[in-house]
Tab-separated table of C-alpha atoms in Angstrom:
chain	number	residue	atom	x	y	z
A	65	UNK	CA	-59.698	80.469	-10.226
A	66	UNK	CA	-56.456	78.523	-10.260
A	67	UNK	CA	-53.479	80.157	-11.935
A	68	UNK	CA	-52.997	78.713	-15.427
A	69	UNK	CA	-49.631	77.378	-16.442
A	70	UNK	CA	-48.318	79.391	-19.390
A	71	UNK	CA	-45.734	77.776	-21.618
A	72	UNK	CA	-43.977	80.249	-23.896
A	73	UNK	CA	-44.060	79.313	-27.589
A	74	UNK	CA	-40.281	79.645	-27.796
A	75	UNK	CA	-38.932	78.816	-24.359
A	76	UNK	CA	-35.361	79.748	-23.547
A	77	UNK	CA	-33.203	76.641	-23.409
A	78	UNK	CA	-31.441	77.991	-20.311
A	79	UNK	CA	-33.221	79.427	-17.321
A	80	UNK	CA	-31.147	82.511	-16.308
A	81	UNK	CA	-31.725	81.872	-12.605
A	82	UNK	CA	-30.019	78.500	-12.723
A	83	UNK	CA	-27.397	79.121	-15.364
A	84	UNK	CA	-24.531	77.092	-13.904
A	85	UNK	CA	-23.961	73.625	-15.334
A	86	UNK	CA	-24.443	71.898	-11.975
A	87	UNK	CA	-27.730	73.767	-11.347
A	88	UNK	CA	-28.982	72.928	-14.836
A	89	UNK	CA	-28.203	69.239	-14.368
A	90	UNK	CA	-29.984	69.212	-11.004
A	91	UNK	CA	-32.957	71.061	-12.509
A	92	UNK	CA	-33.187	68.519	-15.326
A	93	UNK	CA	-33.000	65.662	-12.824
A	94	UNK	CA	-35.835	67.182	-10.775
A	95	UNK	CA	-37.951	67.484	-13.948
A	96	UNK	CA	-37.297	63.844	-14.814
A	97	UNK	CA	-38.298	62.618	-11.346
A	98	UNK	CA	-41.305	64.973	-11.168
A	99	UNK	CA	-42.474	63.650	-14.581
A	100	UNK	CA	-42.376	60.121	-13.220
A	101	UNK	CA	-44.059	61.150	-9.993
A	102	UNK	CA	-46.918	62.948	-11.777
A	103	UNK	CA	-47.260	59.984	-14.164
A	104	UNK	CA	-47.626	57.553	-11.303
A	105	UNK	CA	-49.789	59.586	-8.936
A	106	UNK	CA	-51.498	62.170	-11.113
A	107	UNK	CA	-50.932	65.894	-10.773
A	108	UNK	CA	-53.711	66.638	-8.299
A	109	UNK	CA	-52.577	64.092	-5.713
A	110	UNK	CA	-48.883	65.024	-5.930
A	111	UNK	CA	-47.328	67.343	-3.339
A	112	UNK	CA	-44.104	69.359	-3.481
A	113	UNK	CA	-43.076	67.590	-0.286
A	114	UNK	CA	-43.477	64.102	-1.791
A	115	UNK	CA	-41.692	65.036	-5.020
A	116	UNK	CA	-38.814	66.590	-3.073
A	117	UNK	CA	-38.549	63.353	-1.083
A	118	UNK	CA	-38.472	61.346	-4.333
A	119	UNK	CA	-35.622	63.621	-5.497
A	120	UNK	CA	-33.761	63.084	-2.225
A	121	UNK	CA	-33.822	66.809	-1.373
A	122	UNK	CA	-35.745	68.969	1.097
A	123	UNK	CA	-38.940	70.820	0.269
A	124	UNK	CA	-37.002	74.122	0.564
A	125	UNK	CA	-34.343	72.714	-1.764
A	126	UNK	CA	-36.937	71.920	-4.430
A	127	UNK	CA	-38.578	75.350	-4.053
A	128	UNK	CA	-35.254	77.020	-4.943
A	129	UNK	CA	-35.649	75.555	-8.447
A	130	UNK	CA	-39.444	75.711	-8.767
A	131	UNK	CA	-41.346	78.154	-6.527
A	132	UNK	CA	-44.587	76.074	-6.485
A	133	UNK	CA	-46.269	72.983	-7.926
A	134	UNK	CA	-47.604	74.904	-10.945
A	135	UNK	CA	-44.071	76.059	-11.821
A	136	UNK	CA	-42.875	72.468	-11.581
A	137	UNK	CA	-45.661	71.308	-13.892
A	138	UNK	CA	-44.781	74.095	-16.323
A	139	UNK	CA	-41.167	72.907	-16.289
A	140	UNK	CA	-42.204	69.319	-17.006
A	141	UNK	CA	-44.469	70.285	-19.919
A	142	UNK	CA	-41.894	72.638	-21.422
A	143	UNK	CA	-39.210	69.960	-21.167
A	144	UNK	CA	-41.403	67.559	-23.139
A	145	UNK	CA	-42.301	70.203	-25.741
A	146	UNK	CA	-38.635	71.016	-26.304
A	147	UNK	CA	-37.877	67.349	-26.875
A	148	UNK	CA	-40.756	66.978	-29.365
A	149	UNK	CA	-39.768	70.112	-31.259
A	150	UNK	CA	-36.219	68.822	-31.588
A	151	UNK	CA	-37.615	65.555	-32.969
A	152	UNK	CA	-39.784	67.222	-35.649
A	153	UNK	CA	-37.349	69.958	-36.744
A	154	UNK	CA	-35.146	67.917	-39.121
A	155	UNK	CA	-38.247	66.681	-40.974
A	156	UNK	CA	-39.888	70.068	-41.577
A	157	UNK	CA	-37.963	70.692	-44.800
A	158	UNK	CA	-39.108	67.496	-46.566
A	159	UNK	CA	-41.512	68.714	-49.289
A	160	UNK	CA	-45.214	67.865	-49.478
A	161	UNK	CA	-45.579	67.439	-45.695
A	162	UNK	CA	-44.271	63.872	-45.887
A	163	UNK	CA	-41.435	64.520	-43.412
A	164	UNK	CA	-43.879	65.580	-40.716
A	165	UNK	CA	-46.106	62.555	-41.403
A	166	UNK	CA	-43.026	60.374	-41.112
A	167	UNK	CA	-42.052	62.133	-37.863
A	168	UNK	CA	-45.478	61.190	-36.427
A	169	UNK	CA	-44.666	57.518	-36.948
A	170	UNK	CA	-41.205	58.065	-35.417
A	171	UNK	CA	-42.792	59.804	-32.432
A	172	UNK	CA	-45.153	56.857	-31.877
A	173	UNK	CA	-42.152	54.542	-31.985
A	174	UNK	CA	-40.178	56.781	-29.616
A	175	UNK	CA	-43.157	56.907	-27.227
A	176	UNK	CA	-43.118	53.111	-26.977
A	177	UNK	CA	-39.907	53.582	-24.972
A	178	UNK	CA	-41.410	56.261	-22.669
A	179	UNK	CA	-44.334	54.698	-20.778
A	180	UNK	CA	-43.931	57.138	-17.857
A	181	UNK	CA	-44.166	60.216	-20.042
A	182	UNK	CA	-47.116	58.836	-22.036
A	183	UNK	CA	-48.924	57.948	-18.847
A	184	UNK	CA	-48.255	61.467	-17.566
A	185	UNK	CA	-49.639	63.117	-20.697
A	186	UNK	CA	-52.722	60.888	-21.043
A	187	UNK	CA	-53.505	61.303	-17.370
A	188	UNK	CA	-52.745	65.033	-17.118
A	189	UNK	CA	-54.689	65.768	-20.286
A	190	UNK	CA	-57.744	64.043	-18.768
A	191	UNK	CA	-57.330	65.874	-15.428
A	192	UNK	CA	-56.830	69.140	-17.301
A	193	UNK	CA	-60.176	68.901	-19.074
A	194	UNK	CA	-61.550	70.714	-16.045
A	195	UNK	CA	-61.318	74.467	-16.698
A	196	UNK	CA	-60.078	74.885	-13.112
A	197	UNK	CA	-56.968	72.759	-13.646
A	198	UNK	CA	-53.716	74.758	-13.900
A	199	UNK	CA	-52.775	72.919	-17.119
A	200	UNK	CA	-56.163	73.392	-18.828
A	201	UNK	CA	-55.004	76.281	-20.997
A	202	UNK	CA	-51.767	74.475	-21.849
A	203	UNK	CA	-53.531	71.303	-23.043
A	204	UNK	CA	-56.249	73.182	-24.937
A	205	UNK	CA	-53.626	75.248	-26.770
A	206	UNK	CA	-51.455	72.191	-27.386
A	207	UNK	CA	-54.405	70.369	-28.990
A	208	UNK	CA	-55.160	73.351	-31.230
A	209	UNK	CA	-51.477	73.659	-32.212
A	210	UNK	CA	-51.112	69.950	-33.053
A	211	UNK	CA	-54.364	69.838	-35.031
A	212	UNK	CA	-53.654	72.977	-37.046
A	213	UNK	CA	-50.059	71.859	-37.700
A	214	UNK	CA	-51.347	68.499	-38.945
A	215	UNK	CA	-53.928	70.251	-41.120
A	216	UNK	CA	-51.235	72.456	-42.734
A	217	UNK	CA	-49.123	69.335	-43.296
A	218	UNK	CA	-52.033	67.597	-45.046
A	219	UNK	CA	-52.789	70.701	-47.141
A	220	UNK	CA	-49.198	70.683	-48.251
A	221	UNK	CA	-49.507	66.971	-49.145
A	222	UNK	CA	-52.701	67.762	-51.092
A	223	UNK	CA	-50.939	70.523	-53.101
A	224	UNK	CA	-48.124	68.088	-53.903
A	225	UNK	CA	-50.737	65.626	-55.223
A	226	UNK	CA	-50.003	62.980	-52.579
A	227	UNK	CA	-53.495	62.535	-51.029
A	228	UNK	CA	-56.180	60.069	-52.094
A	229	UNK	CA	-59.289	61.643	-53.662
A	230	UNK	CA	-61.801	62.833	-51.096
A	231	UNK	CA	-59.370	63.153	-48.166
A	232	UNK	CA	-60.261	66.359	-46.313
A	233	UNK	CA	-57.233	67.931	-44.554
A	234	UNK	CA	-59.217	69.499	-41.676
A	235	UNK	CA	-61.240	66.376	-40.784
A	236	UNK	CA	-58.260	64.077	-41.287
A	237	UNK	CA	-56.129	66.261	-38.988
A	238	UNK	CA	-58.698	65.797	-36.196
A	239	UNK	CA	-58.786	62.050	-36.824
A	240	UNK	CA	-55.006	61.516	-36.950
A	241	UNK	CA	-54.623	63.525	-33.734
A	242	UNK	CA	-57.399	61.506	-32.056
A	243	UNK	CA	-55.897	58.263	-33.338
A	244	UNK	CA	-52.496	59.109	-31.844
A	245	UNK	CA	-54.077	60.000	-28.471
A	246	UNK	CA	-56.346	56.965	-28.503
A	247	UNK	CA	-53.506	54.593	-29.394
A	248	UNK	CA	-51.511	55.963	-26.465
A	249	UNK	CA	-54.414	55.376	-24.072
A	250	UNK	CA	-54.838	51.799	-25.412
A	251	UNK	CA	-51.134	51.105	-25.277
A	252	UNK	CA	-51.005	51.990	-21.581
A	253	UNK	CA	-53.500	49.163	-21.002
A	254	UNK	CA	-52.002	46.843	-23.622
A	255	UNK	CA	-48.239	47.387	-24.070
A	256	UNK	CA	-48.150	44.812	-26.905
A	257	UNK	CA	-49.994	47.303	-29.156
A	258	UNK	CA	-47.906	48.404	-32.161
A	259	UNK	CA	-48.569	52.167	-32.005
A	260	UNK	CA	-46.074	53.052	-34.732
A	261	UNK	CA	-47.440	50.341	-37.050
A	262	UNK	CA	-50.979	51.650	-36.621
A	263	UNK	CA	-49.941	55.274	-37.251
A	264	UNK	CA	-48.064	54.188	-40.382
A	265	UNK	CA	-51.087	52.230	-41.620
A	266	UNK	CA	-53.438	55.176	-41.001
A	267	UNK	CA	-51.121	57.565	-42.876
A	268	UNK	CA	-50.725	55.207	-45.836
A	269	UNK	CA	-54.539	54.971	-46.016
A	270	UNK	CA	-54.840	58.690	-46.788
A	271	UNK	CA	-52.016	58.748	-49.388
A	272	UNK	CA	-52.405	57.807	-53.057
A	273	UNK	CA	-49.921	55.479	-54.797
A	274	UNK	CA	-47.555	58.347	-55.601
A	275	UNK	CA	-47.780	59.731	-52.062
A	276	UNK	CA	-47.178	56.293	-50.522
A	277	UNK	CA	-44.058	55.767	-52.656
A	278	UNK	CA	-42.700	59.205	-51.691
A	279	UNK	CA	-43.550	58.541	-48.021
A	280	UNK	CA	-41.631	55.259	-48.070
A	281	UNK	CA	-38.666	57.070	-49.639
A	282	UNK	CA	-38.610	59.515	-46.687
A	283	UNK	CA	-38.789	56.546	-44.405
A	284	UNK	CA	-35.630	54.956	-45.778
A	285	UNK	CA	-33.596	58.176	-46.074
A	286	UNK	CA	-34.986	60.142	-43.046
B	6	UNK	CA	-51.453	44.323	-4.242
B	7	UNK	CA	-54.682	46.296	-4.419
B	8	UNK	CA	-57.898	44.321	-4.777
B	9	UNK	CA	-59.073	44.388	-8.388
B	10	UNK	CA	-62.625	45.394	-9.135
B	11	UNK	CA	-64.436	42.498	-10.823
B	12	UNK	CA	-67.484	43.316	-12.917
B	13	UNK	CA	-69.596	40.260	-13.717
B	14	UNK	CA	-70.307	39.778	-17.434
B	15	UNK	CA	-74.042	39.552	-16.727
B	16	UNK	CA	-74.681	41.641	-13.634
B	17	UNK	CA	-77.970	41.210	-11.823
B	18	UNK	CA	-80.201	44.215	-12.444
B	19	UNK	CA	-81.253	44.197	-8.788
B	20	UNK	CA	-78.871	43.924	-5.888
B	21	UNK	CA	-80.614	41.543	-3.425
B	22	UNK	CA	-79.346	43.510	-0.410
B	23	UNK	CA	-81.163	46.647	-1.463
B	24	UNK	CA	-84.231	45.183	-3.139
B	25	UNK	CA	-86.810	47.749	-2.026
B	26	UNK	CA	-87.745	50.481	-4.494
B	27	UNK	CA	-86.665	53.286	-2.155
B	28	UNK	CA	-83.278	51.616	-1.529
B	29	UNK	CA	-82.756	51.076	-5.276
B	30	UNK	CA	-83.522	54.700	-6.049
B	31	UNK	CA	-81.128	55.864	-3.339
B	32	UNK	CA	-78.453	53.455	-4.605
B	33	UNK	CA	-78.834	54.787	-8.146
B	34	UNK	CA	-78.609	58.371	-6.874
B	35	UNK	CA	-75.386	57.549	-4.986
B	36	UNK	CA	-73.901	56.040	-8.176
B	37	UNK	CA	-74.820	59.131	-10.175
B	38	UNK	CA	-73.204	61.488	-7.642
B	39	UNK	CA	-70.159	59.221	-7.198
B	40	UNK	CA	-69.707	59.172	-11.010
B	41	UNK	CA	-69.648	62.951	-11.038
B	42	UNK	CA	-67.337	63.097	-8.044
B	43	UNK	CA	-64.830	60.640	-9.559
B	44	UNK	CA	-65.042	62.516	-12.876
B	45	UNK	CA	-64.199	65.809	-11.215
B	46	UNK	CA	-61.548	64.688	-8.732
B	47	UNK	CA	-60.221	61.416	-10.126
B	48	UNK	CA	-60.610	58.104	-8.343
B	49	UNK	CA	-57.374	58.186	-6.355
B	50	UNK	CA	-58.066	61.529	-4.691
B	51	UNK	CA	-61.709	60.725	-3.852
B	52	UNK	CA	-62.669	59.577	-0.341
B	53	UNK	CA	-65.797	57.788	0.873
B	54	UNK	CA	-66.222	60.638	3.338
B	55	UNK	CA	-66.228	63.325	0.626
B	56	UNK	CA	-68.589	61.373	-1.630
B	57	UNK	CA	-70.981	60.759	1.272
B	58	UNK	CA	-70.931	64.507	1.949
B	59	UNK	CA	-71.708	65.189	-1.721
B	60	UNK	CA	-74.663	62.790	-1.416
B	61	UNK	CA	-75.861	64.559	1.732
B	62	UNK	CA	-75.526	61.399	3.845
B	63	UNK	CA	-73.113	60.184	6.507
B	64	UNK	CA	-70.085	58.016	5.820
B	65	UNK	CA	-71.837	55.139	7.659
B	66	UNK	CA	-74.930	55.725	5.537
B	67	UNK	CA	-72.940	55.376	2.324
B	68	UNK	CA	-71.151	52.256	3.598
B	69	UNK	CA	-74.528	50.533	4.026
B	70	UNK	CA	-74.868	50.609	0.224
B	71	UNK	CA	-71.202	50.170	-0.756
B	72	UNK	CA	-68.828	48.633	1.814
B	73	UNK	CA	-65.718	50.430	0.477
B	74	UNK	CA	-64.442	52.733	-2.286
B	75	UNK	CA	-63.645	49.782	-4.591
B	76	UNK	CA	-67.241	48.550	-4.293
B	77	UNK	CA	-68.495	52.021	-5.148
B	78	UNK	CA	-66.223	52.139	-8.213
B	79	UNK	CA	-67.469	48.707	-9.251
B	80	UNK	CA	-71.039	49.971	-8.970
B	81	UNK	CA	-70.283	53.023	-11.117
B	82	UNK	CA	-68.583	50.977	-13.855
B	83	UNK	CA	-71.333	48.341	-13.855
B	84	UNK	CA	-73.994	51.047	-14.105
B	85	UNK	CA	-72.298	52.468	-17.197
B	86	UNK	CA	-71.820	49.034	-18.779
B	87	UNK	CA	-75.510	48.220	-18.292
B	88	UNK	CA	-76.464	51.461	-20.005
B	89	UNK	CA	-74.132	50.787	-22.952
B	90	UNK	CA	-75.369	47.221	-23.355
B	91	UNK	CA	-78.942	48.444	-23.461
B	92	UNK	CA	-77.969	50.926	-26.159
B	93	UNK	CA	-76.289	48.326	-28.425
B	94	UNK	CA	-78.806	45.471	-27.970
B	95	UNK	CA	-81.505	46.606	-30.453
B	96	UNK	CA	-78.852	46.985	-33.184
B	97	UNK	CA	-77.247	43.543	-32.837
B	98	UNK	CA	-79.743	41.871	-35.186
B	99	UNK	CA	-79.068	44.188	-38.161
B	100	UNK	CA	-77.192	41.973	-40.670
B	101	UNK	CA	-73.628	42.551	-41.867
B	102	UNK	CA	-72.554	44.310	-38.652
B	103	UNK	CA	-74.001	47.614	-39.838
B	104	UNK	CA	-76.260	47.991	-36.807
B	105	UNK	CA	-73.313	47.888	-34.418
B	106	UNK	CA	-71.378	50.384	-36.557
B	107	UNK	CA	-74.419	52.625	-36.481
B	108	UNK	CA	-74.672	52.188	-32.699
B	109	UNK	CA	-71.062	53.454	-32.391
B	110	UNK	CA	-72.107	56.727	-34.032
B	111	UNK	CA	-75.171	56.902	-31.760
B	112	UNK	CA	-72.983	56.278	-28.717
B	113	UNK	CA	-70.664	59.138	-29.722
B	114	UNK	CA	-73.721	61.370	-30.070
B	115	UNK	CA	-75.103	60.219	-26.722
B	116	UNK	CA	-71.721	60.839	-25.080
B	117	UNK	CA	-71.843	64.469	-26.200
B	118	UNK	CA	-74.578	64.871	-23.576
B	119	UNK	CA	-72.568	63.151	-20.811
B	120	UNK	CA	-69.400	65.174	-20.216
B	121	UNK	CA	-69.135	63.972	-16.596
B	122	UNK	CA	-69.221	60.307	-17.528
B	123	UNK	CA	-66.769	60.764	-20.411
B	124	UNK	CA	-64.401	62.676	-18.179
B	125	UNK	CA	-64.688	59.875	-15.605
B	126	UNK	CA	-63.885	57.173	-18.149
B	127	UNK	CA	-61.016	58.999	-19.851
B	128	UNK	CA	-59.516	59.917	-16.513
B	129	UNK	CA	-60.075	56.561	-14.795
B	130	UNK	CA	-58.762	54.664	-17.797
B	131	UNK	CA	-55.539	56.710	-17.633
B	132	UNK	CA	-55.222	56.223	-13.841
B	133	UNK	CA	-55.962	52.506	-14.287
B	134	UNK	CA	-53.043	51.988	-16.646
B	135	UNK	CA	-51.045	51.312	-13.482
B	136	UNK	CA	-51.265	47.592	-12.704
B	137	UNK	CA	-51.761	48.541	-9.029
B	138	UNK	CA	-54.993	50.428	-9.682
B	139	UNK	CA	-58.158	48.605	-8.561
B	140	UNK	CA	-59.780	49.197	-11.969
B	141	UNK	CA	-56.773	48.016	-14.010
B	142	UNK	CA	-58.233	44.580	-14.719
B	143	UNK	CA	-61.636	46.077	-15.539
B	144	UNK	CA	-60.241	48.549	-18.100
B	145	UNK	CA	-57.872	46.007	-19.680
B	146	UNK	CA	-60.727	43.517	-20.105
B	147	UNK	CA	-63.076	46.218	-21.359
B	148	UNK	CA	-60.560	47.233	-24.037
B	149	UNK	CA	-60.165	43.608	-25.162
B	150	UNK	CA	-63.939	43.123	-25.235
B	151	UNK	CA	-64.592	46.285	-27.255
B	152	UNK	CA	-61.782	45.557	-29.737
B	153	UNK	CA	-62.766	41.928	-30.312
B	154	UNK	CA	-66.448	42.870	-30.607
B	155	UNK	CA	-65.550	45.509	-33.207
B	156	UNK	CA	-63.376	42.992	-35.074
B	157	UNK	CA	-66.260	40.473	-35.226
B	158	UNK	CA	-68.546	43.257	-36.458
B	159	UNK	CA	-66.094	44.144	-39.245
B	160	UNK	CA	-65.640	40.470	-40.191
B	161	UNK	CA	-69.386	40.217	-40.510
B	162	UNK	CA	-69.396	43.348	-42.723
B	163	UNK	CA	-66.602	41.796	-44.838
B	164	UNK	CA	-68.612	38.586	-45.340
B	165	UNK	CA	-71.620	40.663	-46.401
B	166	UNK	CA	-69.392	42.387	-48.989
B	167	UNK	CA	-69.704	45.834	-47.377
B	168	UNK	CA	-65.995	46.685	-46.814
B	169	UNK	CA	-63.643	48.481	-49.184
B	170	UNK	CA	-60.855	46.342	-50.653
B	171	UNK	CA	-57.855	46.053	-48.356
B	172	UNK	CA	-59.653	46.913	-45.099
B	173	UNK	CA	-58.310	44.551	-42.436
B	174	UNK	CA	-60.889	43.827	-39.669
B	175	UNK	CA	-58.330	43.312	-36.865
B	176	UNK	CA	-56.284	46.478	-37.553
B	177	UNK	CA	-59.386	48.552	-38.260
B	178	UNK	CA	-60.946	47.408	-34.967
B	179	UNK	CA	-57.908	48.753	-33.080
B	180	UNK	CA	-58.073	52.019	-35.019
B	181	UNK	CA	-61.828	52.609	-34.592
B	182	UNK	CA	-61.503	51.901	-30.854
B	183	UNK	CA	-58.537	54.287	-30.584
B	184	UNK	CA	-60.377	56.908	-32.629
B	185	UNK	CA	-63.389	56.775	-30.303
B	186	UNK	CA	-61.155	57.095	-27.203
B	187	UNK	CA	-59.043	59.836	-28.778
B	188	UNK	CA	-62.086	61.844	-29.891
B	189	UNK	CA	-63.431	61.684	-26.328
B	190	UNK	CA	-60.144	62.980	-24.912
B	191	UNK	CA	-60.107	65.811	-27.502
B	192	UNK	CA	-63.737	66.661	-26.920
B	193	UNK	CA	-63.114	67.166	-23.195
B	194	UNK	CA	-60.668	69.921	-24.166
B	195	UNK	CA	-62.726	71.188	-27.104
B	196	UNK	CA	-66.474	70.672	-26.577
B	197	UNK	CA	-67.206	72.032	-30.082
B	198	UNK	CA	-65.743	68.850	-31.596
B	199	UNK	CA	-68.333	66.821	-33.548
B	200	UNK	CA	-67.508	63.342	-32.183
B	201	UNK	CA	-70.460	61.625	-33.870
B	202	UNK	CA	-69.668	63.259	-37.230
B	203	UNK	CA	-66.062	62.076	-37.055
B	204	UNK	CA	-67.065	58.511	-36.128
B	205	UNK	CA	-69.559	58.468	-39.007
B	206	UNK	CA	-66.914	59.733	-41.443
B	207	UNK	CA	-64.369	57.132	-40.260
B	208	UNK	CA	-66.920	54.322	-40.676
B	209	UNK	CA	-67.967	55.473	-44.148
B	210	UNK	CA	-64.268	55.490	-45.128
B	211	UNK	CA	-63.990	51.720	-44.563
B	212	UNK	CA	-67.261	50.850	-46.371
B	213	UNK	CA	-67.614	50.407	-50.137
B	214	UNK	CA	-70.465	52.044	-52.065
B	215	UNK	CA	-72.868	49.172	-51.324
B	216	UNK	CA	-71.884	49.143	-47.646
B	217	UNK	CA	-72.300	52.917	-47.356
B	218	UNK	CA	-75.789	52.757	-48.887
B	219	UNK	CA	-76.811	49.941	-46.507
B	220	UNK	CA	-75.298	51.868	-43.563
B	221	UNK	CA	-77.316	54.965	-44.420
B	222	UNK	CA	-80.460	52.821	-44.623
B	223	UNK	CA	-79.842	51.590	-41.055
B	224	UNK	CA	-79.308	55.175	-40.062
B	225	UNK	CA	-82.721	56.331	-41.267
B	226	UNK	CA	-84.689	53.321	-40.011
B	227	UNK	CA	-82.681	52.552	-36.823
């Protein structure tokens, strides 16, 4: 059984072992290059040696920051999660869940500028479907977290009277999550695809007239 | 530049070089095992040697059927395409596109029994997003073919008066295709997911009352 990568729900922004500014900058640079390397070659085929070479440092130098490949993967995933959390946080206070729905469109738009990271996540998520993969637990938990967060958002929109009749929060949460993932997979093959436009369209389809007007208001002020 | 795998639009059911029944059965068995091997390890990491070992034959023995790894990949993809075509064919004559929409639900249900093949396609499609990957052209063309086929199906449903007001065939084709891909990726992480139920729900959401009734009639007679 391969060790599973565990990503803490509230990771510390600073790793105490590399607390000096220069070490933190180097660590961040390694994570950026490792992200790109995993995106291009997949996780399974990547080696610490090859990633160290891509970073222009020795294998031993890389291992001072990340003791093994699993730790490096954990660092990459945590880095991405921190960025996403920072993106959603300002929207959480918008009532009726509309801020979070708006943030989903923003995220799709942001992702259109990050092909490497999207490729990494689509590819790693597929690799990690095997229970033996070190990121299996991470991706399973991430899916559950995103789906249940989306469901709570839609329940909040329902209570505010923003949803069309017959829209079921639980089923719609699964479908919006699948749509986002599927659009990313399509976009990797067809970069002309308007991911943000399709997310916006799908969200407007579940809102009633009042919800759509309120959603557009978030859009212009958010 | 890596050689791109080309899959003929109308592949011959029999390969003339292995026309004897025993050779065909062996060839089919190699494709089945190679599918599973690619699904488990990814295409990039797989070697002809390892796949031959999984088949219980020598490397030279495998190369008699498929001259290189690209040819083996081509065989696997063609095998899957033939199966899918056979599944959609009986539905093509149902008027107003409803047969094809019904076949999408059936395909999702069928896929729930083929985790290896789904894993292979989700994983290969992600790997193939790199323009250097030998299956890049195949997956790009496949996406275009599926999207335009779905768009024609929805246009046919619109002409028959089956679609809800405001449903745009082109945008909905992108979204149904993305939903199918995204549900597959989710299902690999969460096998309890009801892919067929979600496809059915998404299709009923774009149909008007008359369309939904006609769709259900296909469902019970199809």
